């Protein structure tokens, strides 16, 4: 066994292993999972010479600290945050070398929610159904990082990118989510659909990798009763009995029985993953492509 | 449904299963390119479509053959009919307790769809008069292998989890093992029979 690995010194509030997820198994009740901001995961993988589907770490708010056993090239991005190696400031959003035994500390976010940490060779925990992603809904994949855990790294596959900095979009002050109505918009009153499109919501602190929960005016139902379970998609805006919209993120259930009033376009979901509790949210109707 | 998906609504569960079978046939021939085909109670979701609008226009013209009543082997699941809700179910059905096991093990089931947890199948096959409501108060933990009823469905809990279904029995069969191929014993379309453990072999 190779000793390319790192030891977890500080796991942070919630740090998980993520790649591009395990799509294709929804009919068995298996969520897609994967990085909530897949574009950032891909970009950081490129910076350290990995393929796009290598597994990275996804942190939540307060980062994490790890100690590699061998020298590694890493890249930290996503939400802006201080990065240090053995206490010395190190670049964010660019490849950096961490010597064997040094402490890589990914600090608390300056803005946004989730940082991503890519290692050359990728995090090489065992894959489940073709993916190394931690799925917090179904429990598939590796558990969240814990102090003292040792995670294996793969062998580096290519040269890292020779760049000084990479522009990444800042987490938004206001989250604007483009939506197409349906499939169950008819379960809501016309007034509720106007409310959704015109009133301000806020990101709720109950949000997680399963869904972005909101606080704001309740959406009134036009139809009572139960909707038989039906398939759910990424970005579905499901409305539970309390009337507050929930936007489904990567670990969402594959079927559900609450009506979906609208679906958020995929391009806006990475911003949703970087919106901390309290962020204003607006749902804006956009045309279907 | 969004930019890449279509949610197709059918008249009932049987039609949904028939369309699901047809979609699988068309995907196998390469005529249909789609990432997910997710049947449910009376819908089929297609996700990961390049041109959902085109399929949406074509679908109403499809000839969907009715679901063949019997196709493929029947998976037998041994069950001990010893669930804590057996007496409640017997009362709802208006029969005595041993009769619940007899009725349930006499039916042939089919996995209509999966959801809730990896490997959890919603099985149909009981007559309409045997539908039961969920428990008024869900249990915080239902043991792995519990065989349970809710609405028109029978399900088997692949692992311990919270649940509101009526528990009528238990099985040692491993419903979900991600290291096994296939990981899920129950996938949509699979035929199932529950066999009362300890019951004499049929002649």
Coordinates of C-alpha atoms in Angstrom, one line a residue:
Chain A
X1 CA 0.0 0.0 0.0
X2 CA 1.3 3.5 -0.9
X3 CA 1.8 5.9 2.0
X4 CA 0.4 8.7 0.0
X5 CA -2.3 9.8 2.5
X6 CA -3.2 12.6 4.8
X7 CA -4.2 12.6 8.5
X8 CA -7.1 14.8 9.6
X9 CA -6.1 17.2 12.4
X10 CA -9.2 19.4 12.4
X11 CA -12.3 18.1 10.6
X12 CA -14.2 21.3 10.8
X13 CA -18.0 21.5 11.2
X14 CA -18.6 19.2 8.2
X15 CA -16.0 18.1 5.7
X16 CA -16.9 15.4 3.2
X17 CA -15.2 13.7 0.3
X18 CA -16.9 14.6 -3.0
X19 CA -16.4 13.9 -6.7
X20 CA -19.0 14.3 -9.5
X21 CA -21.4 11.9 -7.7
X22 CA -23.2 8.7 -8.7
X23 CA -25.8 9.6 -11.2
X24 CA -27.7 6.8 -13.0
X25 CA -29.0 4.9 -9.9
X26 CA -32.0 7.1 -9.0
X27 CA -34.4 4.3 -9.9
X28 CA -32.9 2.3 -7.0
X29 CA -33.4 5.1 -4.6
X30 CA -29.7 6.2 -4.7
X31 CA -29.2 10.0 -4.7
X32 CA -26.8 11.6 -7.2
X33 CA -24.7 13.2 -4.5
X34 CA -21.3 14.9 -5.6
X35 CA -19.8 18.3 -5.0
X36 CA -22.4 21.0 -4.6
X37 CA -20.2 23.3 -6.7
X38 CA -19.0 20.8 -9.4
X39 CA -17.4 23.6 -11.6
X40 CA -15.1 24.6 -8.7
X41 CA -14.2 20.9 -8.0
X42 CA -13.3 20.5 -11.7
X43 CA -11.3 23.7 -11.8
X44 CA -9.2 22.8 -8.7
X45 CA -8.6 19.3 -10.0
X46 CA -7.2 20.8 -13.2
X47 CA -4.9 23.0 -11.2
X48 CA -3.3 20.0 -9.5
X49 CA -3.2 17.9 -12.7
X50 CA -6.1 15.6 -11.9
X51 CA -8.9 14.4 -14.1
X52 CA -12.2 16.2 -13.6
X53 CA -13.7 13.3 -11.6
X54 CA -11.0 13.0 -8.9
X55 CA -12.4 13.3 -5.4
X56 CA -11.8 16.5 -3.4
X57 CA -12.7 17.7 0.1
X58 CA -15.8 19.9 0.6
X59 CA -15.7 21.9 3.8
X60 CA -18.5 23.8 5.5
X61 CA -18.0 27.3 6.9
X62 CA -14.9 26.7 9.1
X63 CA -12.6 24.8 6.8
X64 CA -10.4 21.9 8.0
X65 CA -6.8 21.1 8.7
X66 CA -4.9 18.0 7.4
X67 CA -1.3 16.8 7.5
X68 CA 0.0 14.9 4.4
X69 CA 2.4 12.1 4.9
X70 CA 4.2 12.8 1.6
X71 CA 4.7 16.0 -0.3
X72 CA 1.5 16.9 -2.1
X73 CA 0.3 19.6 -4.5
X74 CA -3.0 21.0 -3.4
X75 CA -5.4 23.7 -4.5
X76 CA -8.0 25.4 -2.3
X77 CA -11.0 27.3 -3.8
X78 CA -14.7 27.8 -3.7
X79 CA -15.5 30.1 -0.8
X80 CA -12.7 32.6 -0.1
X81 CA -10.7 31.7 3.1
X82 CA -7.3 32.1 4.6
X83 CA -4.9 29.2 3.8
X84 CA -1.8 28.5 5.8
X85 CA 1.0 25.8 5.7
X86 CA 2.6 25.3 9.1
X87 CA 1.2 28.7 10.1
X88 CA 2.6 30.6 7.1
X89 CA 0.1 32.2 4.7
X90 CA -0.3 30.3 1.4
X91 CA -2.2 31.1 -1.8
X92 CA -5.9 30.5 -2.2
X93 CA -7.1 29.5 -5.7
X94 CA -3.7 28.4 -7.0
X95 CA -1.7 25.2 -6.8
X96 CA 0.6 25.1 -3.8
X97 CA 3.1 22.6 -2.5
X98 CA 2.7 21.2 1.0
X99 CA 5.8 19.4 2.4
X100 CA 5.5 16.0 4.0
X101 CA 4.3 16.3 7.6
X102 CA 3.4 20.0 7.3
X103 CA 0.0 21.2 8.5
X104 CA -2.3 22.5 5.7
X105 CA -5.0 24.7 7.4
X106 CA -8.0 25.8 5.4
X107 CA -9.5 28.6 7.6
X108 CA -13.0 29.9 8.2
X109 CA -14.7 31.3 5.1
X110 CA -14.5 35.1 4.6
X111 CA -17.7 34.8 2.6
X112 CA -19.7 31.9 1.2
X113 CA -20.1 28.5 2.8
X114 CA -18.0 25.7 1.1
X115 CA -14.3 25.5 0.3
X116 CA -12.9 22.8 -1.9
X117 CA -9.5 21.2 -1.4
X118 CA -8.0 19.2 -4.3
X119 CA -4.9 17.0 -3.9
X120 CA -2.8 15.8 -6.7
X121 CA -3.8 12.1 -7.2
X122 CA -7.2 12.8 -5.6
X123 CA -8.7 11.4 -2.4
X124 CA -8.6 7.7 -3.0
X125 CA -11.1 6.2 -0.6
X126 CA -13.0 3.2 -2.0
X127 CA -15.7 4.0 -4.6
X128 CA -19.3 3.0 -4.0
X129 CA -21.3 2.6 -7.2
X130 CA -18.6 4.4 -9.1
X131 CA -18.3 7.4 -6.8
X132 CA -16.3 8.4 -3.7
X133 CA -18.8 11.0 -2.7
X134 CA -20.3 11.1 0.8
X135 CA -24.0 11.0 0.6
X136 CA -25.5 12.5 3.7
X137 CA -29.1 11.4 2.9
X138 CA -28.5 7.7 2.3
X139 CA -25.1 7.2 4.1
X140 CA -23.3 5.9 1.0
X141 CA -19.7 6.7 0.6
X142 CA -17.1 7.5 3.2
X143 CA -18.2 9.1 6.5
X144 CA -17.5 12.8 7.1
X145 CA -13.9 13.6 8.1
X146 CA -13.1 12.9 11.8
X147 CA -10.1 13.9 13.9
X148 CA -7.3 11.3 13.4
X149 CA -8.8 9.7 10.3
X150 CA -6.3 8.8 7.6
X151 CA -7.5 9.2 4.0
X152 CA -5.5 7.7 1.1
X153 CA -4.4 9.7 -1.9
X154 CA -4.0 8.4 -5.4
X155 CA -0.9 8.7 -7.5
X156 CA -0.5 12.0 -9.3
X157 CA -1.5 11.6 -12.9
X158 CA -0.3 14.8 -14.6
X159 CA 1.6 18.0 -14.2
X160 CA -0.1 20.7 -12.2
X161 CA -1.2 23.9 -14.0
X162 CA 1.4 26.7 -14.1
X163 CA -0.8 29.6 -13.1
X164 CA -0.5 32.3 -10.5
X165 CA -4.2 32.9 -9.9
X166 CA -7.6 31.8 -11.2
X167 CA -10.6 34.0 -11.1
X168 CA -13.5 32.5 -9.2
X169 CA -16.9 34.1 -8.8
X170 CA -17.5 35.6 -5.3
X171 CA -20.4 34.2 -3.3
X172 CA -23.4 36.4 -4.0
X173 CA -24.8 39.0 -1.6
X174 CA -28.2 38.1 -2.9
X175 CA -29.1 34.7 -4.3
X176 CA -31.1 35.0 -7.5
X177 CA -32.5 31.7 -8.6
X178 CA -33.9 31.3 -12.1
X179 CA -36.8 28.9 -12.2
X180 CA -39.1 27.3 -14.7
X181 CA -42.6 26.6 -13.2
X182 CA -43.9 23.1 -12.8
X183 CA -44.4 20.3 -12.8
X184 CA -46.9 20.9 -9.9
X185 CA -47.5 24.6 -10.2
X186 CA -51.2 23.8 -10.5
X187 CA -51.2 22.6 -6.9
X188 CA -50.7 26.2 -5.8
X189 CA -53.0 29.3 -5.9
X190 CA -52.2 32.0 -8.5
X191 CA -51.4 34.3 -5.5
X192 CA -48.8 31.7 -4.3
X193 CA -47.1 31.7 -7.7
X194 CA -47.0 35.5 -7.6
X195 CA -45.6 35.4 -4.1
X196 CA -42.9 33.0 -5.2
X197 CA -41.9 35.2 -8.1
X198 CA -42.0 38.6 -6.3
X199 CA -41.4 38.2 -2.6
X200 CA -38.1 38.0 -0.8
X201 CA -37.0 34.8 1.0
X202 CA -34.0 34.2 3.1
X203 CA -31.7 31.1 3.3
X204 CA -32.6 29.1 6.4
X205 CA -30.0 27.8 8.9
X206 CA -31.6 24.3 8.4
X207 CA -30.1 24.1 4.9
X208 CA -27.7 21.3 4.1
X209 CA -26.4 19.2 1.2
X210 CA -29.9 17.7 0.8
X211 CA -31.7 21.0 0.3
X212 CA -31.5 24.8 0.6
X213 CA -34.3 25.6 3.0
X214 CA -35.9 29.1 2.9
X215 CA -37.7 31.4 5.3
X216 CA -40.4 33.7 3.9
X217 CA -44.0 33.9 3.0
X218 CA -45.7 30.5 2.8
X219 CA -47.0 29.3 -0.5
X220 CA -50.7 28.5 -0.4
X221 CA -51.9 25.3 -1.9
X222 CA -54.8 25.2 -4.3
X223 CA -55.2 21.4 -4.0
X224 CA -55.3 19.6 -0.7
X225 CA -54.5 16.0 -0.3
X226 CA -51.4 13.9 -0.9
X227 CA -49.4 13.7 -4.1
X228 CA -48.4 10.1 -4.8
X229 CA -44.6 9.8 -4.7
X230 CA -42.9 10.9 -7.9
X231 CA -39.3 11.3 -9.2
X232 CA -37.3 14.3 -8.1
X233 CA -34.6 16.3 -9.9
X234 CA -31.7 18.4 -8.8
X235 CA -32.9 22.0 -8.3
X236 CA -36.5 20.9 -7.7
X237 CA -38.3 23.5 -5.5
X238 CA -40.4 21.3 -3.3
X239 CA -43.0 22.8 -1.0
X240 CA -43.6 20.9 2.3
X241 CA -46.7 21.5 4.4
X242 CA -45.2 24.6 6.0
X243 CA -45.3 26.3 2.6
X244 CA -41.7 27.4 2.6
X245 CA -39.8 26.3 -0.6
X246 CA -36.9 23.9 -0.4
X247 CA -34.4 23.8 -3.3
X248 CA -33.1 20.3 -3.8
X249 CA -29.3 20.0 -3.8
X250 CA -27.0 17.0 -4.6
X251 CA -28.1 14.7 -1.8
X252 CA -31.8 15.1 -2.5
X253 CA -34.2 12.1 -2.2
X254 CA -34.9 10.4 -5.5
X255 CA -38.6 10.4 -5.0
X256 CA -40.9 12.6 -2.9
X257 CA -44.5 13.3 -2.1
X258 CA -44.6 17.0 -1.7
X259 CA -45.5 19.1 -4.8
X260 CA -42.6 20.7 -6.8
X261 CA -43.7 24.2 -7.8
X262 CA -40.7 25.0 -10.0
X263 CA -37.2 23.8 -10.9
X264 CA -34.1 26.0 -10.5
X265 CA -31.8 26.1 -13.5
X266 CA -28.7 24.1 -12.9
X267 CA -26.3 27.0 -13.5
X268 CA -27.6 28.8 -10.4
X269 CA -27.2 25.9 -8.0
X270 CA -23.5 26.4 -7.2
X271 CA -24.3 29.9 -5.9
X272 CA -27.1 28.3 -3.8
X273 CA -24.4 26.1 -2.2
X274 CA -22.4 29.2 -1.3
X275 CA -25.2 31.2 0.3
X276 CA -25.0 31.3 4.1
X277 CA -28.1 31.4 6.3
X278 CA -29.7 34.8 6.2
X279 CA -28.8 35.5 2.5
X280 CA -31.7 37.1 0.7
X281 CA -33.2 34.8 -2.0
X282 CA -35.3 35.7 -5.0
X283 CA -36.9 33.3 -7.4
X284 CA -37.1 34.7 -10.9
X285 CA -39.1 33.0 -13.7
X286 CA -37.0 32.2 -16.8
X287 CA -38.0 30.7 -20.1
X288 CA -37.5 27.0 -20.9
X289 CA -34.6 26.5 -23.3
Chain B
X1 CA -39.5 19.6 -15.3
X2 CA -36.6 22.0 -15.4
X3 CA -34.1 22.1 -18.3
X4 CA -33.2 18.4 -18.7
X5 CA -36.1 16.4 -17.4
X6 CA -39.6 15.2 -18.3
X7 CA -42.1 14.0 -15.8
X8 CA -44.7 11.8 -17.5
X9 CA -48.0 11.4 -15.8
X10 CA -50.0 8.2 -16.4
X11 CA -53.5 7.2 -15.5
X12 CA -52.4 4.7 -12.9
X13 CA -49.5 2.6 -11.6
X14 CA -50.0 -0.2 -14.1
X15 CA -49.7 2.3 -17.0
X16 CA -46.6 3.8 -15.4
X17 CA -45.0 0.3 -15.1
X18 CA -45.9 -0.3 -18.8
X19 CA -44.3 2.9 -19.9
X20 CA -41.3 2.2 -17.7
X21 CA -40.8 -1.1 -19.5
X22 CA -41.1 0.5 -22.9
X23 CA -38.6 3.2 -22.0
X24 CA -36.1 0.6 -20.8
X25 CA -36.6 -1.3 -24.1
X26 CA -36.0 1.9 -26.1
X27 CA -32.9 2.8 -24.1
X28 CA -31.5 -0.7 -24.6
X29 CA -31.8 -0.3 -28.4
X30 CA -30.0 3.1 -28.3
X31 CA -33.1 4.9 -29.5
X32 CA -33.5 6.8 -26.2
X33 CA -30.6 8.6 -24.5
X34 CA -31.3 9.4 -20.9
X35 CA -29.4 9.3 -17.7
X36 CA -32.2 8.4 -15.3
X37 CA -35.5 6.6 -15.7
X38 CA -37.4 6.8 -12.4
X39 CA -40.8 5.2 -12.2
X40 CA -43.0 6.1 -9.3
X41 CA -46.6 5.7 -8.1
X42 CA -48.2 6.9 -11.4
X43 CA -45.4 8.9 -13.1
X44 CA -42.1 8.1 -14.9
X45 CA -39.4 10.7 -14.6
X46 CA -36.8 11.0 -17.4
X47 CA -33.7 13.0 -16.3
X48 CA -30.6 13.9 -18.2
X49 CA -32.3 14.4 -21.6
X50 CA -30.6 16.5 -24.2
X51 CA -33.8 17.6 -25.8
X52 CA -36.7 17.1 -23.4
X53 CA -39.0 19.2 -25.7
X54 CA -38.6 16.8 -28.6
X55 CA -39.4 13.7 -26.5
X56 CA -42.3 15.6 -25.0
X57 CA -43.7 16.1 -28.5
X58 CA -43.1 12.5 -29.5
X59 CA -44.3 10.7 -26.4
X60 CA -48.1 11.0 -27.0
X61 CA -47.7 9.2 -30.3
X62 CA -45.8 6.2 -28.8
X63 CA -47.5 2.8 -28.9
X64 CA -46.9 1.5 -25.4
X65 CA -47.7 -2.3 -25.2
X66 CA -49.5 -3.3 -22.0
X67 CA -47.3 -4.7 -19.3
X68 CA -46.9 -8.5 -19.8
X69 CA -48.4 -10.1 -16.7
X70 CA -45.6 -12.6 -16.1
X71 CA -42.0 -12.0 -17.3
X72 CA -38.8 -13.1 -15.6
X73 CA -38.1 -15.2 -12.5
X74 CA -39.9 -14.7 -9.2
X75 CA -37.7 -13.7 -6.3
X76 CA -38.7 -15.5 -3.1
X77 CA -38.3 -13.7 0.2
X78 CA -38.7 -15.8 3.3
X79 CA -40.6 -13.9 6.0
X80 CA -41.3 -14.5 9.7
X81 CA -44.8 -13.0 10.1
X82 CA -44.1 -11.8 13.6
X83 CA -44.3 -7.9 13.2
X84 CA -45.5 -5.8 16.1
X85 CA -48.4 -4.4 13.9
X86 CA -49.7 -7.8 12.8
X87 CA -52.8 -7.6 15.1
X88 CA -53.6 -4.0 13.9
X89 CA -53.3 -5.1 10.3
X90 CA -55.5 -8.1 11.0
X91 CA -58.1 -5.8 12.6
X92 CA -58.0 -3.4 9.6
X93 CA -58.4 -6.3 7.2
X94 CA -61.2 -7.9 9.3
X95 CA -59.4 -11.2 9.5
X96 CA -57.5 -13.2 12.3
X97 CA -53.8 -12.9 12.6
X98 CA -52.7 -16.2 10.9
X99 CA -54.9 -15.1 7.9
X100 CA -52.7 -12.0 7.4
X101 CA -49.7 -14.2 6.7
X102 CA -51.7 -16.5 4.5
X103 CA -53.1 -13.6 2.4
X104 CA -49.8 -11.8 2.1
X105 CA -47.8 -14.9 1.2
X106 CA -50.4 -15.9 -1.4
X107 CA -50.0 -12.8 -3.5
X108 CA -47.5 -12.2 -6.2
X109 CA -45.9 -8.8 -6.0
X110 CA -44.0 -6.6 -8.4
X111 CA -41.6 -3.8 -7.6
X112 CA -43.5 -0.7 -8.8
X113 CA -40.7 1.7 -8.0
X114 CA -37.9 2.4 -5.5
X115 CA -37.2 5.4 -3.2
X116 CA -36.9 6.5 0.4
X117 CA -33.5 4.7 0.8
X118 CA -31.2 2.7 -1.5
X119 CA -32.8 -0.6 -2.2
X120 CA -36.2 0.2 -0.7
X121 CA -38.9 -1.0 -3.1
X122 CA -42.6 -0.1 -3.3
X123 CA -44.2 -3.5 -4.1
X124 CA -47.7 -3.8 -5.4
X125 CA -49.8 -7.0 -5.6
X126 CA -52.3 -6.9 -2.8
X127 CA -56.0 -6.4 -3.6
X128 CA -57.3 -2.9 -3.0
X129 CA -59.3 -4.0 0.0
X130 CA -56.0 -4.7 1.9
X131 CA -54.8 -1.1 1.7
X132 CA -53.8 0.2 5.2
X133 CA -52.9 3.7 6.5
X134 CA -49.5 4.5 7.8
X135 CA -49.1 4.5 11.6
X136 CA -50.4 7.6 13.2
X137 CA -47.0 8.1 14.9
X138 CA -44.0 7.0 12.9
X139 CA -41.4 4.9 14.8
X140 CA -38.0 6.5 15.3
X141 CA -36.3 3.2 14.4
X142 CA -37.6 0.4 12.3
X143 CA -35.3 -2.7 12.3
X144 CA -33.5 -3.7 9.1
X145 CA -35.3 -6.5 7.3
X146 CA -38.8 -5.4 8.5
X147 CA -41.6 -6.3 6.1
X148 CA -44.2 -3.6 6.2
X149 CA -47.4 -2.3 4.6
X150 CA -48.6 1.3 3.8
X151 CA -51.3 2.3 1.4
X152 CA -51.3 -0.2 -1.5
X153 CA -47.6 -1.0 -1.0
X154 CA -45.5 -3.7 0.7
X155 CA -41.9 -2.7 1.5
X156 CA -38.8 -4.2 3.2
X157 CA -36.5 -1.9 5.1
X158 CA -33.0 -2.4 3.7
X159 CA -31.5 -0.9 6.9
X160 CA -32.6 0.4 10.2
X161 CA -34.3 3.8 9.8
X162 CA -37.2 5.8 11.0
X163 CA -40.5 4.7 9.5
X164 CA -44.3 5.0 9.6
X165 CA -45.3 1.7 7.9
X166 CA -47.2 -1.1 9.6
X167 CA -44.7 -3.9 10.4
X168 CA -46.0 -7.4 9.7
X169 CA -42.9 -9.4 9.6
X170 CA -39.1 -9.7 9.2
X171 CA -36.6 -11.3 6.8
X172 CA -32.9 -12.0 6.9
X173 CA -32.5 -11.4 3.2
X174 CA -30.0 -8.6 2.5
X175 CA -31.9 -6.1 0.3
X176 CA -29.0 -3.8 -0.3
X177 CA -25.3 -4.5 -0.4
X178 CA -23.3 -1.9 -2.4
X179 CA -20.4 -4.4 -2.8
X180 CA -22.7 -6.9 -4.5
X181 CA -23.8 -6.9 -8.2
X182 CA -26.6 -6.0 -8.3
X183 CA -26.5 -3.9 -5.2
X184 CA -30.3 -3.8 -4.9
X185 CA -32.2 -7.0 -4.8
X186 CA -35.4 -5.1 -5.6
X187 CA -35.4 -3.0 -8.7
X188 CA -38.4 -1.7 -10.6
X189 CA -40.2 -4.5 -12.5
X190 CA -38.8 -7.4 -10.4
X191 CA -41.5 -10.0 -9.4
X192 CA -41.5 -11.1 -5.8
X193 CA -43.3 -13.6 -3.6
X194 CA -43.1 -13.6 0.2
X195 CA -42.8 -17.1 1.6
X196 CA -43.8 -17.8 5.2
X197 CA -40.6 -19.0 7.0
X198 CA -41.3 -22.4 8.6
X199 CA -44.2 -23.1 6.3
X200 CA -44.2 -26.5 4.7
X201 CA -43.0 -26.7 1.1
X202 CA -45.7 -26.7 -1.5
X203 CA -46.3 -30.1 -3.0

